[in-house]
mmCIF file of C-alpha atoms in Angstrom:
data_model
loop_
_atom_site.group_PDB
_atom_site.id
_atom_site.type_symbol
_atom_site.label_atom_id
_atom_site.label_comp_id
_atom_site.label_asym_id
_atom_site.label_seq_id
_atom_site.Cartn_x
_atom_site.Cartn_y
_atom_site.Cartn_z
ATOM 1 C CA LYS A 121 9.147 3.942 15.441
ATOM 2 C CA GLN A 122 5.744 2.694 14.321
ATOM 3 C CA GLU A 123 5.320 -1.076 14.086
ATOM 4 C CA VAL A 124 2.202 -2.693 12.630
ATOM 5 C CA THR A 125 1.351 -6.298 13.463
ATOM 6 C CA GLN A 126 -1.400 -8.526 12.139
ATOM 7 C CA ILE A 127 -2.565 -11.650 13.907
ATOM 8 C CA PRO A 128 -3.224 -14.330 12.850
ATOM 9 C CA ALA A 129 -0.924 -14.674 9.856
ATOM 10 C CA ALA A 130 -3.318 -17.149 8.271
ATOM 11 C CA LEU A 131 -6.915 -18.157 8.803
ATOM 12 C CA SER A 132 -9.146 -20.799 7.247
ATOM 13 C CA VAL A 133 -12.907 -20.806 7.788
ATOM 14 C CA PRO A 134 -15.905 -22.549 6.251
ATOM 15 C CA GLU A 135 -18.197 -20.513 4.064
ATOM 16 C CA GLY A 136 -20.790 -18.557 5.997
ATOM 17 C CA GLU A 137 -18.705 -18.034 9.083
ATOM 18 C CA ASN A 138 -17.807 -14.504 10.189
ATOM 19 C CA LEU A 139 -14.182 -13.428 9.869
ATOM 20 C CA VAL A 140 -12.321 -11.401 12.484
ATOM 21 C CA LEU A 141 -8.950 -9.975 11.497
ATOM 22 C CA ASN A 142 -6.766 -8.071 13.929
ATOM 23 C CA CYS A 143 -4.284 -5.254 13.458
ATOM 24 C CA SER A 144 -2.205 -3.591 16.159
ATOM 25 C CA PHE A 145 0.142 -0.623 16.039
ATOM 26 C CA THR A 146 2.643 0.649 18.564
ATOM 27 C CA ASP A 147 2.279 4.432 18.211
ATOM 28 C CA SER A 148 -1.257 5.733 18.717
ATOM 29 C CA ALA A 149 -0.467 9.074 17.015
ATOM 30 C CA ILE A 150 -1.992 8.145 13.669
ATOM 31 C CA TYR A 151 -4.012 10.144 11.155
ATOM 32 C CA ASN A 152 -5.924 7.174 9.814
ATOM 33 C CA LEU A 153 -5.894 3.432 9.241
ATOM 34 C CA GLN A 154 -6.707 1.727 5.975
ATOM 35 C CA TRP A 155 -7.611 -1.899 5.249
ATOM 36 C CA PHE A 156 -6.643 -3.433 1.908
ATOM 37 C CA ARG A 157 -7.266 -6.686 0.102
ATOM 38 C CA GLN A 158 -4.513 -8.314 -1.957
ATOM 39 C CA ASP A 159 -5.107 -11.243 -4.285
ATOM 40 C CA PRO A 160 -2.075 -13.421 -5.159
ATOM 41 C CA GLY A 161 0.324 -11.556 -7.431
ATOM 42 C CA LYS A 162 -2.016 -8.598 -7.667
ATOM 43 C CA GLY A 163 -2.306 -5.041 -6.445
ATOM 44 C CA LEU A 164 -3.848 -3.610 -3.316
ATOM 45 C CA THR A 165 -7.559 -2.867 -3.272
ATOM 46 C CA SER A 166 -8.688 -0.377 -0.675
ATOM 47 C CA LEU A 167 -11.537 -1.708 1.469
ATOM 48 C CA LEU A 168 -12.070 0.806 4.253
ATOM 49 C CA LEU A 169 -10.496 3.972 5.587
ATOM 50 C CA ILE A 170 -10.996 4.907 9.242
ATOM 51 C CA GLN A 171 -10.072 8.367 10.420
ATOM 52 C CA SER A 172 -8.326 8.710 13.762
ATOM 53 C CA SER A 173 -11.436 10.418 15.160
ATOM 54 C CA GLN A 174 -13.738 7.555 14.120
ATOM 55 C CA ARG A 175 -14.553 4.407 16.048
ATOM 56 C CA GLU A 176 -15.798 2.348 13.124
ATOM 57 C CA GLN A 177 -16.509 2.303 9.413
ATOM 58 C CA THR A 178 -18.820 0.036 7.442
ATOM 59 C CA SER A 179 -19.107 -1.005 3.822
ATOM 60 C CA GLY A 180 -21.502 -3.806 2.929
ATOM 61 C CA ARG A 181 -20.410 -6.968 4.759
ATOM 62 C CA LEU A 182 -17.276 -5.261 6.025
ATOM 63 C CA ASN A 183 -16.971 -3.443 9.316
ATOM 64 C CA ALA A 184 -13.777 -2.046 10.738
ATOM 65 C CA SER A 185 -13.313 -0.722 14.249
ATOM 66 C CA LEU A 186 -10.545 1.445 15.609
ATOM 67 C CA ASP A 187 -9.375 1.857 19.186
ATOM 68 C CA LYS A 188 -6.593 4.365 18.791
ATOM 69 C CA SER A 189 -5.670 4.585 22.452
ATOM 70 C CA SER A 190 -4.971 0.866 22.660
ATOM 71 C CA GLY A 191 -3.435 0.709 19.177
ATOM 72 C CA ARG A 192 -5.895 -1.772 17.693
ATOM 73 C CA SER A 193 -8.154 -2.168 14.714
ATOM 74 C CA THR A 194 -10.371 -5.103 13.822
ATOM 75 C CA LEU A 195 -11.845 -5.960 10.444
ATOM 76 C CA TYR A 196 -15.038 -8.001 10.534
ATOM 77 C CA ILE A 197 -16.304 -9.742 7.411
ATOM 78 C CA ALA A 198 -19.804 -11.097 7.836
ATOM 79 C CA ALA A 199 -21.042 -14.313 6.247
ATOM 80 C CA SER A 200 -17.791 -15.134 4.477
ATOM 81 C CA GLN A 201 -17.772 -16.420 0.892
ATOM 82 C CA PRO A 202 -15.100 -18.279 -1.091
ATOM 83 C CA GLY A 203 -14.557 -15.059 -3.044
ATOM 84 C CA ASP A 204 -13.325 -13.437 0.178
ATOM 85 C CA SER A 205 -10.224 -15.632 0.036
ATOM 86 C CA ALA A 206 -7.276 -13.228 -0.165
ATOM 87 C CA THR A 207 -4.648 -11.557 1.984
ATOM 88 C CA TYR A 208 -5.904 -8.649 4.057
ATOM 89 C CA LEU A 209 -3.488 -5.876 4.952
ATOM 90 C CA CYS A 210 -3.839 -3.036 7.379
ATOM 91 C CA ALA A 211 -1.805 0.150 7.071
ATOM 92 C CA VAL A 212 -1.486 3.189 9.297
ATOM 93 C CA MET A 213 -0.734 6.748 8.286
ATOM 94 C CA SER A 214 1.383 8.444 10.934
ATOM 95 C CA ASP A 215 2.857 11.416 9.089
ATOM 96 C CA SER A 216 1.519 14.391 7.214
ATOM 97 C CA TRP A 217 2.919 13.350 3.836
ATOM 98 C CA GLY A 218 0.679 10.321 3.689
ATOM 99 C CA LYS A 219 3.221 7.558 4.108
ATOM 100 C CA LEU A 220 1.549 4.243 4.955
ATOM 101 C CA GLN A 221 3.134 1.600 7.151
ATOM 102 C CA PHE A 222 1.842 -1.880 6.522
ATOM 103 C CA GLY A 223 1.339 -4.999 8.532
ATOM 104 C CA ALA A 224 2.405 -8.333 7.089
ATOM 105 C CA GLY A 225 -1.177 -9.324 6.376
ATOM 106 C CA THR A 226 -3.574 -12.123 7.240
ATOM 107 C CA GLN A 227 -4.032 -14.755 4.547
ATOM 108 C CA VAL A 228 -7.663 -15.883 4.528
ATOM 109 C CA VAL A 229 -9.053 -19.028 2.939
ATOM 110 C CA VAL A 230 -12.812 -19.538 2.882
ATOM 111 C CA THR A 231 -13.723 -23.109 2.039
ATOM 112 C CA PRO A 232 -17.013 -23.957 0.290
ATOM 113 C CA GLU B 186 -14.188 4.332 -11.631
ATOM 114 C CA PRO B 187 -10.835 6.150 -11.698
ATOM 115 C CA GLU B 188 -7.835 3.937 -11.120
ATOM 116 C CA VAL B 189 -4.065 4.040 -10.891
ATOM 117 C CA THR B 190 -2.459 2.402 -13.908
ATOM 118 C CA GLN B 191 1.011 0.873 -13.955
ATOM 119 C CA THR B 192 3.096 -0.349 -16.872
ATOM 120 C CA PRO B 193 4.575 -2.772 -17.567
ATOM 121 C CA SER B 194 2.928 -5.457 -15.443
ATOM 122 C CA HIS B 195 6.095 -7.546 -15.512
ATOM 123 C CA GLN B 196 9.651 -6.606 -16.415
ATOM 124 C CA VAL B 197 12.701 -8.822 -16.544
ATOM 125 C CA THR B 198 16.071 -7.086 -16.635
ATOM 126 C CA GLN B 199 19.727 -7.994 -16.456
ATOM 127 C CA MET B 200 21.642 -7.058 -13.343
ATOM 128 C CA GLY B 201 23.311 -3.691 -13.818
ATOM 129 C CA GLN B 202 20.713 -2.401 -16.280
ATOM 130 C CA GLU B 203 18.488 0.605 -15.727
ATOM 131 C CA VAL B 204 14.715 0.251 -15.580
ATOM 132 C CA ILE B 205 11.902 2.753 -15.598
ATOM 133 C CA LEU B 206 8.579 1.850 -14.063
ATOM 134 C CA ARG B 207 5.631 3.929 -15.139
ATOM 135 C CA CYS B 208 2.463 4.993 -13.409
ATOM 136 C CA VAL B 209 -0.541 7.099 -14.299
ATOM 137 C CA PRO B 210 -2.116 8.328 -11.041
ATOM 138 C CA ILE B 211 -5.750 9.310 -10.692
ATOM 139 C CA SER B 212 -6.162 12.608 -12.481
ATOM 140 C CA ASN B 213 -7.199 14.946 -9.638
ATOM 141 C CA HIS B 214 -4.760 13.493 -7.116
ATOM 142 C CA LEU B 215 -1.876 15.579 -5.872
ATOM 143 C CA TYR B 216 0.218 13.140 -3.827
ATOM 144 C CA PHE B 217 2.087 10.251 -5.368
ATOM 145 C CA TYR B 218 3.924 7.323 -3.846
ATOM 146 C CA TRP B 219 6.044 4.309 -4.667
ATOM 147 C CA TYR B 220 6.066 1.206 -2.496
ATOM 148 C CA ARG B 221 7.635 -2.164 -3.002
ATOM 149 C CA GLN B 222 6.928 -5.672 -1.780
ATOM 150 C CA ILE B 223 9.646 -8.274 -1.848
ATOM 151 C CA LEU B 224 8.134 -11.745 -2.152
ATOM 152 C CA GLY B 225 6.822 -12.910 1.205
ATOM 153 C CA GLN B 226 7.575 -9.618 2.945
ATOM 154 C CA LYS B 227 5.660 -6.516 3.998
ATOM 155 C CA VAL B 228 4.783 -3.695 1.655
ATOM 156 C CA GLU B 229 7.486 -1.056 2.207
ATOM 157 C CA PHE B 230 7.330 2.679 1.581
ATOM 158 C CA LEU B 231 9.921 4.056 -0.841
ATOM 159 C CA VAL B 232 9.076 7.679 -1.594
ATOM 160 C CA SER B 233 6.346 10.308 -1.614
ATOM 161 C CA PHE B 234 6.115 13.114 -4.149
ATOM 162 C CA TYR B 235 4.172 16.356 -4.037
ATOM 163 C CA ASN B 236 4.343 19.587 -5.983
ATOM 164 C CA ASN B 237 7.053 18.209 -8.261
ATOM 165 C CA GLU B 238 9.454 17.289 -5.532
ATOM 166 C CA ILE B 239 10.172 14.476 -3.113
ATOM 167 C CA SER B 240 8.420 15.104 0.200
ATOM 168 C CA GLU B 241 9.696 12.060 2.029
ATOM 169 C CA LYS B 242 11.852 9.027 1.283
ATOM 170 C CA SER B 243 12.841 5.896 3.114
ATOM 171 C CA GLU B 244 16.345 4.618 3.764
ATOM 172 C CA ILE B 245 15.776 2.162 0.924
ATOM 173 C CA PHE B 246 15.458 5.045 -1.547
ATOM 174 C CA ASP B 247 19.148 5.732 -2.075
ATOM 175 C CA ASP B 248 20.991 7.269 -5.032
ATOM 176 C CA GLN B 249 20.120 4.243 -7.139
ATOM 177 C CA PHE B 250 16.517 5.405 -7.269
ATOM 178 C CA SER B 251 14.891 8.509 -8.701
ATOM 179 C CA VAL B 252 11.349 9.664 -9.393
ATOM 180 C CA GLU B 253 9.974 12.071 -11.914
ATOM 181 C CA ARG B 254 6.714 13.515 -13.109
ATOM 182 C CA PRO B 255 7.712 14.236 -16.700
ATOM 183 C CA ASP B 256 4.318 15.554 -17.752
ATOM 184 C CA GLY B 257 0.897 16.171 -16.279
ATOM 185 C CA SER B 258 -0.117 12.546 -16.108
ATOM 186 C CA ASN B 259 2.847 10.183 -15.684
ATOM 187 C CA PHE B 260 4.861 9.406 -12.576
ATOM 188 C CA THR B 261 7.984 7.293 -13.003
ATOM 189 C CA LEU B 262 10.407 5.375 -10.831
ATOM 190 C CA LYS B 263 13.871 4.870 -12.257
ATOM 191 C CA ILE B 264 16.223 2.269 -10.849
ATOM 192 C CA ARG B 265 19.798 2.614 -12.021
ATOM 193 C CA SER B 266 22.188 -0.331 -12.114
ATOM 194 C CA THR B 267 19.695 -2.900 -10.851
ATOM 195 C CA LYS B 268 20.726 -5.540 -8.337
ATOM 196 C CA LEU B 269 19.308 -8.989 -7.698
ATOM 197 C CA GLU B 270 17.793 -7.735 -4.438
ATOM 198 C CA ASP B 271 15.749 -5.134 -6.345
ATOM 199 C CA SER B 272 13.500 -7.974 -7.528
ATOM 200 C CA ALA B 273 10.097 -7.168 -6.075
ATOM 201 C CA MET B 274 6.592 -5.987 -6.857
ATOM 202 C CA TYR B 275 6.578 -2.205 -7.154
ATOM 203 C CA PHE B 276 3.345 -0.378 -6.436
ATOM 204 C CA CYS B 277 2.444 3.158 -7.350
ATOM 205 C CA ALA B 278 -0.205 4.935 -5.281
ATOM 206 C CA SER B 279 -1.892 8.291 -5.305
ATOM 207 C CA SER B 280 -4.140 10.278 -3.006
ATOM 208 C CA GLU B 281 -6.096 13.453 -3.306
ATOM 209 C CA ARG B 282 -4.448 14.879 -0.217
ATOM 210 C CA GLY B 283 -1.502 13.595 1.796
ATOM 211 C CA PHE B 284 -3.084 13.193 5.159
ATOM 212 C CA MET B 285 -6.288 13.265 7.194
ATOM 213 C CA ASN B 286 -9.318 11.789 5.471
ATOM 214 C CA THR B 287 -7.391 10.706 2.424
ATOM 215 C CA GLU B 288 -7.706 7.285 0.929
ATOM 216 C CA ALA B 289 -4.675 5.971 -0.947
ATOM 217 C CA PHE B 290 -5.362 4.133 -4.193
ATOM 218 C CA PHE B 291 -2.867 1.628 -5.476
ATOM 219 C CA GLY B 292 -2.079 0.354 -8.941
ATOM 220 C CA GLN B 293 -1.857 -3.303 -9.869
ATOM 221 C CA GLY B 294 1.911 -3.267 -9.563
ATOM 222 C CA THR B 295 4.921 -3.994 -11.732
ATOM 223 C CA ARG B 296 6.723 -7.223 -10.997
ATOM 224 C CA LEU B 297 10.423 -6.571 -11.497
ATOM 225 C CA THR B 298 12.692 -9.568 -11.893
ATOM 226 C CA VAL B 299 16.433 -8.931 -11.975
ATOM 227 C CA VAL B 300 18.466 -11.836 -13.391
#
C-alpha cells in the first residue's frame, strides 16, 4: 500500500532564503508526482507535475526533482517571499484511473 | 484560464439530512474525482468517474455516497443521511486523461459542516 510522507511538517524561514521541502513514497511504481499549494481554508493549486520518466521540472522560482527508485521528491523554492507562506502538498499517482495519494503537507511561513 | 468550479463554498446541514455538492469540471476533461479533507488531516481520495460510471472508489465511499453527471457540465456528490464525521472540505478535481502526463486540477472546495 502506497504511503506518502512529508518532512518537515512545518518550516519557518526569513524572506530571501531558499526553501527545501521533502516528499517520500513507499512504492516506486508511480505514474507521476504532483506538488500543490494550499492556502488556509482554500483549494489546491497545482504547482508542478513530474512524470515518472523525468528527473526534474521547473517553473519560475520552483524546481522539483524526482528520484523514483529511492521514492523521493524535493521541491525547491528559490528566494522565498512572504507570499510563499502556505501549506505545500505532494501527491503521487500510482494507478491508471488517476487517483492521487497525498502527503500531510509542509506548512511554510516566510517572515519579512 | 479554465478552472474547476464548486458550489456552494460552505454548507451547513443537520445530521441525517441529504446534501448535494456541485462541481463544474474543466470543459475538455474526461476524468472526474472527489476528495475530502477532514480538518487537520490528509486529503483523501473518495471516487473517480469516467465515461459516466465510477472507475474506482475508496473504502470511505460507501452506500451513503453517490456521484452523478446529470448533464454535460455538472458533476455532483450526494451524501445521504449525513453524520457528524462527514464534516470536511470536499474537493472536486478533473483531468484531461486519467494517468501518465495528466495534471489534476482542483476546485476551491465546499466546506461541509454537519451539526
